[in-house]
Structures are given as C-alpha cells and as structure tokens.
Short mmCIF file of C-alpha atoms and ligand atoms in Angstrom, two decimals:
data_model
loop_
_atom_site.label_atom_id
_atom_site.label_comp_id
_atom_site.label_asym_id
_atom_site.label_seq_id
_atom_site.Cartn_x
_atom_site.Cartn_y
_atom_site.Cartn_z
CA MET S 4 -4.84 -30.14 9.36
CA ALA S 5 -8.19 -28.43 9.19
CA ASN S 6 -8.82 -25.77 6.62
CA ILE S 7 -8.28 -22.28 7.81
CA ASP S 8 -11.00 -19.87 6.75
CA ILE S 9 -9.43 -16.65 7.89
CA SER S 10 -5.93 -15.56 8.85
CA VAL S 11 -5.56 -12.44 10.92
CA ILE S 12 -2.19 -10.79 10.43
CA VAL S 13 -0.86 -8.61 13.22
CA PRO S 14 2.55 -6.99 12.76
CA PHE S 15 4.06 -5.61 15.91
CA TYR S 16 7.15 -3.73 16.91
CA ASN S 17 7.66 -2.90 20.57
CA GLU S 18 4.06 -3.14 21.70
CA GLU S 19 4.64 -4.82 25.07
CA LYS S 20 1.82 -2.94 26.77
CA ASN S 21 -0.77 -3.78 24.12
CA LEU S 22 -0.28 -7.41 23.13
CA GLU S 23 -1.86 -9.03 26.15
CA VAL S 24 -5.16 -7.20 25.81
CA LEU S 25 -5.07 -7.52 22.04
CA ASN S 26 -4.65 -11.29 22.07
CA GLU S 27 -7.38 -11.64 24.65
CA GLU S 28 -9.84 -9.58 22.62
CA LEU S 29 -8.85 -11.19 19.35
CA VAL S 30 -9.06 -14.80 20.53
CA LYS S 31 -12.39 -14.11 22.19
CA VAL S 32 -13.90 -12.71 19.02
CA LEU S 33 -12.44 -15.38 16.74
CA SER S 34 -13.34 -18.35 18.96
CA ARG S 35 -16.98 -17.32 18.90
CA LEU S 36 -17.11 -17.51 15.12
CA SER S 37 -18.21 -20.81 13.65
CA ILE S 38 -15.13 -20.94 11.40
CA ASN S 39 -11.51 -21.93 11.75
CA SER S 40 -9.14 -19.07 12.08
CA GLU S 41 -5.50 -18.38 12.72
CA VAL S 42 -3.73 -15.37 14.07
CA ILE S 43 -0.29 -14.65 12.66
CA TYR S 44 1.70 -12.31 14.79
CA VAL S 45 4.77 -10.95 13.10
CA ASN S 46 7.34 -9.75 15.58
CA ASP S 47 9.21 -7.12 13.63
CA GLY S 48 12.42 -7.24 15.66
CA SER S 49 10.94 -5.91 18.89
CA SER S 50 13.58 -4.95 21.43
CA ASP S 51 11.26 -4.77 24.42
CA ARG S 52 9.45 -7.60 26.20
CA SER S 53 6.72 -7.89 23.55
CA LEU S 54 7.59 -11.42 22.44
CA GLU S 55 7.92 -12.82 25.93
CA ILE S 56 4.62 -11.31 27.00
CA LEU S 57 2.84 -12.52 23.89
CA GLN S 58 4.21 -16.07 24.23
CA LYS S 59 2.90 -16.29 27.78
CA GLU S 60 -0.46 -14.85 26.83
CA VAL S 61 -0.84 -17.23 23.89
CA GLU S 62 -0.08 -20.25 26.08
CA LYS S 63 -2.69 -19.13 28.56
CA ASP S 64 -5.50 -18.50 26.14
CA LYS S 65 -5.80 -21.49 23.79
CA LYS S 66 -8.90 -22.22 21.76
CA ASP S 67 -9.65 -25.14 19.44
CA ASN S 68 -10.73 -23.19 16.43
CA VAL S 69 -8.11 -20.46 16.73
CA GLN S 70 -4.54 -21.33 15.86
CA ILE S 71 -1.75 -18.96 16.66
CA LYS S 72 1.57 -18.47 14.94
CA ILE S 73 4.32 -16.06 15.87
CA VAL S 74 6.84 -15.19 13.18
CA THR S 75 9.88 -13.42 14.58
CA PHE S 76 12.23 -11.38 12.41
CA THR S 77 15.97 -11.22 13.01
CA LYS S 78 15.73 -7.44 13.16
CA ASN S 79 13.30 -4.62 12.47
CA PHE S 80 12.49 -4.84 8.78
CA GLY S 81 9.53 -2.49 8.90
CA GLN S 82 5.78 -2.89 8.81
CA THR S 83 5.59 -3.65 5.09
CA ALA S 84 7.98 -6.57 5.42
CA ALA S 85 6.05 -7.78 8.46
CA VAL S 86 2.79 -7.66 6.52
CA VAL S 87 4.33 -9.60 3.64
CA ALA S 88 5.77 -12.21 6.02
CA GLY S 89 2.30 -12.55 7.50
CA ILE S 90 0.78 -13.15 4.08
CA ASP S 91 3.53 -15.61 3.13
CA ASN S 92 2.95 -17.63 6.28
CA SER S 93 -0.84 -17.59 6.15
CA ARG S 94 -3.10 -20.48 5.18
CA GLY S 95 -6.50 -18.80 5.22
CA GLU S 96 -8.62 -18.10 2.18
CA LEU S 97 -9.39 -14.73 3.66
CA ILE S 98 -6.74 -12.51 5.10
CA SER S 99 -7.49 -9.91 7.69
CA PHE S 100 -5.14 -7.23 8.97
CA LEU S 101 -5.00 -5.51 12.30
CA ASP S 102 -2.54 -3.20 14.03
CA ALA S 103 -1.19 -4.36 17.36
CA ASP S 104 -1.69 -1.04 19.10
CA LEU S 105 -5.39 -1.66 19.87
CA GLN S 106 -6.49 1.26 17.71
CA ASN S 107 -8.51 -1.21 15.63
CA ASP S 108 -11.23 -3.15 17.39
CA PRO S 109 -11.18 -6.94 16.88
CA GLN S 110 -14.96 -6.83 17.41
CA ASP S 111 -15.21 -5.47 13.89
CA ILE S 112 -13.90 -8.70 12.32
CA PRO S 113 -17.32 -10.44 12.27
CA ARG S 114 -18.77 -7.32 10.63
CA PHE S 115 -16.09 -7.47 7.94
CA LEU S 116 -16.97 -11.13 7.35
CA ASP S 117 -20.68 -10.35 7.07
CA LYS S 118 -19.93 -7.70 4.51
CA MET S 119 -17.68 -10.10 2.57
CA LYS S 120 -20.65 -12.44 2.27
CA GLU S 121 -22.36 -9.86 0.09
CA GLY S 122 -19.92 -10.96 -2.59
CA TYR S 123 -16.91 -8.71 -2.28
CA ASP S 124 -13.27 -9.58 -2.93
CA ALA S 125 -12.15 -7.21 -0.20
CA VAL S 126 -13.74 -5.07 2.48
CA PHE S 127 -11.90 -2.03 3.79
CA GLY S 128 -12.40 -0.23 7.07
CA TRP S 129 -13.28 3.42 7.31
CA ARG S 130 -12.33 5.22 10.51
CA LYS S 131 -15.16 7.69 10.24
CA GLU S 132 -14.52 9.01 13.71
CA ARG S 133 -10.79 9.03 14.09
CA LYS S 134 -9.16 9.20 17.46
CA ASP S 135 -5.83 10.63 16.39
CA ALA S 136 -4.38 14.10 16.83
CA THR S 137 -6.19 16.74 14.75
CA LEU S 138 -3.20 17.52 12.56
CA ARG S 139 -2.64 13.86 11.80
CA SER S 140 -6.25 13.28 10.93
CA LEU S 141 -6.22 16.35 8.70
CA LEU S 142 -3.09 15.28 6.82
CA SER S 143 -4.54 11.84 6.39
CA LYS S 144 -7.71 13.37 4.96
CA ILE S 145 -5.65 15.37 2.47
CA ALA S 146 -3.73 12.24 1.50
CA ASN S 147 -7.02 10.43 0.94
CA ARG S 148 -8.24 13.25 -1.28
CA ILE S 149 -5.06 13.16 -3.35
CA ILE S 150 -5.36 9.40 -3.73
CA SER S 151 -9.02 9.66 -4.72
CA PHE S 152 -8.08 12.19 -7.35
CA VAL S 153 -5.01 10.44 -8.74
CA PHE S 154 -6.47 6.94 -8.89
CA SER S 155 -10.21 7.74 -9.13
CA TYR S 156 -10.35 5.74 -5.91
CA PRO S 157 -13.87 5.94 -4.50
CA TYR S 158 -13.33 4.77 -0.91
CA HIS S 159 -12.74 6.88 2.15
CA ASP S 160 -9.86 5.67 4.22
CA VAL S 161 -6.76 4.23 2.60
CA GLY S 162 -4.73 4.36 5.81
CA CYS S 163 -7.05 2.18 7.88
CA SER S 164 -5.24 -1.07 8.66
CA ALA S 165 -8.38 -3.04 9.46
CA ARG S 166 -9.48 -4.89 6.36
CA VAL S 167 -10.34 -8.32 5.01
CA VAL S 168 -9.13 -9.45 1.61
CA LYS S 169 -9.39 -12.66 -0.40
CA LYS S 170 -5.95 -14.20 -0.50
CA GLU S 171 -5.80 -14.34 -4.30
CA TYR S 172 -5.77 -10.54 -4.37
CA LEU S 173 -2.71 -10.44 -2.17
CA LYS S 174 -0.62 -12.77 -4.28
CA ASN S 175 2.02 -10.98 -6.31
CA LEU S 176 1.17 -7.70 -4.66
CA GLN S 177 4.85 -6.74 -4.60
CA LEU S 178 5.03 -4.58 -1.55
CA TYR S 179 8.26 -2.63 -1.29
CA GLY S 180 9.31 0.30 0.87
CA GLU S 181 6.29 1.34 2.91
CA LEU S 182 3.69 0.35 0.36
CA HIS S 183 1.59 -1.41 3.01
CA ARG S 184 0.25 2.06 3.68
CA ILE S 185 -1.55 2.24 0.35
CA MET S 186 -2.24 -1.46 0.00
CA PRO S 187 -5.99 -0.83 -0.53
CA VAL S 188 -5.15 1.17 -3.64
CA LEU S 189 -3.04 -1.71 -4.99
CA ILE S 190 -5.90 -4.14 -4.39
CA TYR S 191 -8.31 -1.73 -6.06
CA LEU S 192 -5.99 -1.44 -9.06
CA LYS S 193 -6.05 -5.22 -9.41
CA GLY S 194 -9.74 -4.92 -10.19
CA ALA S 195 -11.09 -6.35 -6.93
CA LYS S 196 -14.72 -5.79 -6.04
CA ILE S 197 -14.53 -3.74 -2.90
CA GLY S 198 -16.87 -3.04 -0.01
CA GLU S 199 -16.42 -0.61 2.85
CA ILE S 200 -17.63 -0.54 6.43
CA VAL S 201 -17.29 2.05 9.14
CA VAL S 202 -15.07 0.71 11.90
CA LYS S 203 -14.44 1.69 15.45
CA HIS S 204 -11.24 3.58 16.06
CA ARG S 205 -9.67 3.94 19.44
CA GLU S 206 -6.94 6.08 20.85
CA ARG S 207 -3.46 4.68 21.22
CA TYR S 208 -3.31 4.32 24.99
CA GLU S 209 0.04 2.58 25.29
CA GLY S 210 3.30 2.83 23.40
CA LYS S 211 4.15 5.31 20.70
CA SER S 212 3.33 5.59 17.01
CA LYS S 213 6.29 4.30 15.03
CA TYR S 214 6.05 6.98 12.38
CA GLY S 215 6.49 10.74 12.27
CA PHE S 216 5.75 13.28 9.60
CA GLU S 217 8.35 11.77 7.27
CA ARG S 218 5.54 9.45 6.28
CA ILE S 219 3.97 12.31 4.29
CA VAL S 220 6.91 12.52 1.90
CA LYS S 221 7.11 8.75 1.58
CA THR S 222 3.41 8.48 0.88
CA LEU S 223 3.59 11.14 -1.83
CA ILE S 224 6.49 9.36 -3.48
CA ASP S 225 4.61 6.06 -3.23
CA ILE S 226 1.58 7.62 -4.89
CA ILE S 227 3.71 8.84 -7.80
CA THR S 228 5.46 5.47 -8.13
CA VAL S 229 2.27 3.45 -8.02
CA LYS S 230 0.53 5.78 -10.45
CA PHE S 231 3.42 5.50 -12.88
CA LEU S 232 3.70 1.73 -12.56
CA SER S 233 -0.02 1.13 -12.80
CA SER S 234 -0.56 3.40 -15.80
CA TYR S 235 2.71 3.06 -17.66
CA GLY S 236 4.50 0.12 -16.05
CA THR S 237 4.33 -1.86 -19.28
CA ARG S 238 4.97 1.07 -21.63
CA PRO S 239 7.26 3.64 -19.98
CA ALA S 240 8.38 5.03 -23.32
CA TYR S 241 4.98 6.73 -23.61
CA VAL S 242 5.65 8.88 -20.57
CA PHE S 243 9.28 9.61 -21.31
CA GLY S 244 8.53 9.95 -24.99
CA THR S 245 5.77 12.49 -24.37
CA PHE S 246 8.07 14.66 -22.28
CA GLY S 247 10.88 14.12 -24.80
CA LEU S 248 8.83 15.09 -27.83
CA GLY S 249 7.35 18.03 -25.91
CA SER S 250 10.85 19.29 -25.11
CA LEU S 251 11.98 18.85 -28.70
CA PHE S 252 8.93 20.78 -29.86
CA ILE S 253 9.73 23.70 -27.53
CA SER S 254 13.33 23.49 -28.69
CA GLY S 255 12.19 23.67 -32.32
CA LEU S 256 10.05 26.73 -31.64
CA ALA S 257 12.91 28.47 -29.85
CA LEU S 258 15.24 27.61 -32.70
CA ILE S 259 12.89 29.08 -35.28
CA GLY S 260 12.56 32.18 -33.10
CA SER S 261 16.27 32.64 -32.83
CA ALA S 262 16.79 32.01 -36.58
CA TYR S 263 14.17 34.67 -37.31
CA LYS S 264 15.92 37.11 -35.01
CA LYS S 265 19.26 36.43 -36.68
CA LEU S 266 18.01 36.70 -40.26
CA PHE S 267 15.55 39.55 -39.95
CA LEU S 268 16.57 41.51 -36.87
CA GLY S 269 20.32 40.94 -37.00
CA VAL S 270 20.54 39.53 -33.45
CA PHE S 271 23.49 37.15 -33.26
CA VAL S 272 23.02 33.93 -31.27
CA HIS S 273 25.65 34.80 -28.65
CA LYS S 274 23.39 37.68 -27.68
CA ASP S 275 20.18 35.69 -27.86
CA PRO S 276 18.96 33.74 -24.79
CA LEU S 277 16.34 32.06 -26.96
CA PHE S 278 19.14 30.09 -28.60
CA LEU S 279 20.23 28.77 -25.18
CA ILE S 280 16.68 27.74 -24.46
CA ALA S 281 16.58 25.87 -27.76
CA ILE S 282 19.78 24.00 -26.90
CA PHE S 283 18.57 23.24 -23.39
CA PHE S 284 15.25 21.76 -24.46
CA GLY S 285 16.88 19.96 -27.37
CA LEU S 286 19.27 18.13 -25.05
CA VAL S 287 16.60 17.42 -22.47
CA GLY S 288 14.28 16.09 -25.17
CA ILE S 289 16.86 13.68 -26.54
CA GLN S 290 17.71 12.53 -23.00
CA PHE S 291 14.07 11.85 -22.22
CA ILE S 292 13.55 9.79 -25.34
CA MET S 293 16.72 7.80 -24.66
CA MET S 294 15.66 7.16 -21.07
CA GLY S 295 12.29 5.99 -22.31
CA LEU S 296 13.95 3.49 -24.61
CA LEU S 297 16.15 2.22 -21.79
CA ALA S 298 13.08 1.87 -19.59
CA GLU S 299 11.38 -0.13 -22.34
CA LEU S 300 14.33 -2.53 -22.43
CA GLN S 301 14.07 -2.98 -18.67
CA VAL S 302 10.35 -3.60 -18.75
CA ARG S 303 10.79 -6.22 -21.41
CA THR S 304 13.52 -7.93 -19.42
CA TYR S 305 11.30 -7.84 -16.36
CA PHE S 306 8.23 -9.34 -17.99
CA GLU S 307 9.80 -11.68 -20.49
CA SER S 308 12.59 -13.13 -18.36
CA GLN S 309 10.05 -14.19 -15.74
CA ASN S 310 7.24 -15.00 -18.16
CA LYS S 311 5.04 -12.52 -16.38
CA PRO S 312 1.70 -11.79 -18.04
CA ILE S 313 0.75 -8.16 -18.51
CA TYR S 314 -2.82 -8.93 -17.43
CA GLU S 315 -4.69 -10.70 -14.66
CA VAL S 316 -7.50 -13.16 -15.26
CA ARG S 317 -10.36 -13.41 -12.78
CA ASN S 318 -11.59 -16.74 -14.15
CA ILE S 319 -11.99 -18.65 -17.38
CA GLU S 320 -15.30 -20.31 -18.20
CA LYS S 321 -15.70 -23.23 -20.57
CA TYR S 322 -18.97 -24.28 -22.15
N1 UDP N 422 4.93 -1.79 13.20
C1 UDP N 422 5.79 -2.80 12.81
N2 UDP N 422 7.06 -2.46 12.38
C2 UDP N 422 7.49 -1.17 12.31
C3 UDP N 422 6.59 -0.15 12.68
C4 UDP N 422 5.32 -0.50 13.10
O1 UDP N 422 5.43 -3.97 12.85
O2 UDP N 422 8.63 -0.95 11.93
C5 UDP N 422 3.58 -2.13 13.67
C6 UDP N 422 3.19 -1.47 14.97
O3 UDP N 422 3.65 -2.21 16.07
C7 UDP N 422 1.68 -1.45 14.86
C8 UDP N 422 1.45 -1.23 13.38
O4 UDP N 422 2.65 -1.63 12.73
O5 UDP N 422 1.13 -2.70 15.22
C9 UDP N 422 1.12 0.22 13.05
O6 UDP N 422 2.09 1.06 13.59
P1 UDP N 422 1.75 2.43 14.35
O7 UDP N 422 0.57 2.25 15.24
O8 UDP N 422 3.00 2.93 14.97
O9 UDP N 422 1.38 3.34 13.11
P2 UDP N 422 0.25 4.45 13.06
O10 UDP N 422 -1.02 3.83 13.59
O11 UDP N 422 0.76 5.55 13.92
O12 UDP N 422 0.17 4.78 11.62
MG1 MG N 423 -1.50 2.99 15.31
#
C-alpha cells in the first residue's frame, strides 16, 4: 500500500448534522493536495444516525489519494480515548486533528502543511477570532494565561483542536482523562519545535457542545497533574520532601516557642495552643516525607519494570 503522508483524525460523538458537510469539505481539500492522505474518523459511541450518514457519504465521495477509515467504539469512551484510537490506527508521518463539528475549517490544512515545511515538529492553530459565547472565550483566555504562566508556554491557544504534529511526537504521549485538551502542552514539554498559525474559527451551527463548565475544574486539575509529572515525575520525593521538611521546621519553631513559654513564662502546654501547632506540623511533616518515599518507590517500579528511559533522544549522530 502507498505511503500515507498525512492522517487526519476526526473524533465524533453524535454529530449527525455535521458529518456530511465535513467529509465533503475535507475530502475536497485533501484530494487537491499532491500527497497521499487518510482520514480516520473515530465514532465515539454515537447514539444518533452519525455513523450511518457518514458511511453513506464516504461511499459517495471516493478519491484515489484520500483513504478513509472509520473506527467505531463499543460505547462512548470520551474524546481523549477517541483521539488516542485515531493515533493508534493512523499510518501517516504527519498527524492532523480536527473536530467534527465544523468549527475548524479543513481549508486550513494546506496552510498547516506549508508552515510545517519551515522545519517544525508541530504546528498549532490559533483561533484569533473565536466564534464561541463570550463567557466561554473569556474562560478559555484565562486558562491559556494560566498555562502560559505555569509552563512558560509561549503559544496562544491550547484549546484549538486544529493542529498538525509529526507522529513521533505523539508516541508515548500517555493521554488519560481529558488530557487531549492540553495536548499541545504535552507536545511542547517533549521538546518539539513548534510553529503557530492563525486559523479560521466558525460557529457551531448544528448539534451541541459535549462539554459544560465542569471542564474548567478538570482542566485545572490536569494542569496541576501535568506540571507535577513533568517537573517531578522522576523525583517526587523532592516535592513531598520540601513540604515535609518545611512542616518539620515550623513544628520545630513552635516547639521552641512553647518550651520557652513553659520555662520562662510558666505557661503549661495544656494551656498553650503553640504546642498543638507543633504537634500538628510535626505529624504532617513526617507524613509528607513518608509519602514522598512511597512515591519514589512507585516511580522506580514504573520506570525500571518497563525499562523506560527518563529522557528522550531526538537523534544520534555518528561520525
Ligand atoms: N467528542 C467525542 N467524544 C466525546 C465528546 C466529544 O468524540 O465524548 C467530539 C465531538 O463530536 C467533536 C469534538 O470531540 O467532534 C469536540 O467536541 P465539542 O465540539 O463538543 O467540544 P467543544 O468544541 O465545545 O470544546
Ligand atoms: Mg466544538
């Protein structure tokens, strides 16, 4: 079979009103490119007529240089799982992502590819003019600011699904929960060279967004998790140990204070809240240090049992 240059991954869940137009637009754009491409639709357990409609549309609109694959889940596993299934089933050297709701414009794909030619490992989209509700756009802006701050991440729009990435940067990405949402950050943390282009963003005309405001909490938790794993994933005892030693230090101070009060001011410990504080921080400190040691054991099991390296090599040159 011919080499596939680019795989476009489209996860969908109950998008019956969008898939026909989407496939039409997508196939049109891809067939005009002078490369071989494939579209991988991942049907994330849709309960409406999405699959049926897509199957018909795909049959109708066949092109030589555009292969189509539909992966159907047994039930709704969520967008992250759908994205991973897309990656697992892809054959392209480049992987592109697109939402099925028509908010991204397939016309942007050639522009992504042009930008990639400048020598990037990944190019991310930036929805400079967003067509979402004001509150949503605002919250997304705040999330982007937080991410920029926490990860020193210099790009504008983490939440934009439209992007093109070299496949090697998607291997071992370990997407759990709803981590697809901050996938660009994960790619950035792998040390990829990243470009950015402004993409078109359209309103969602048909169907509903699958997420509500609960995504804010999840995103915040994801940011904390990814920050922890990326900075201390191989040495958790540093984090726990710092808190532990800090607590023990506070405990020590409080203990000295309460000893001073007993010896010089005649305040007995049962009347001295400082003594309670010393006990509290003492216990917390020991707990933290113990947890850190347990975490170290786990990390070692994780890396050593699977022979995982703690680094990633871009390439090795021999002379
Ligand atoms: N999606 C999915 N599984 C889910 C939820 C969403 O495959 O459980 C798909 C959905 O059909 C769409 C894309 O993921 O193609 C983005 O979802 P949506 O447009 O609802 O998210 P938003 O743009 O509101 O963030
Ligand atoms: Mg959408």
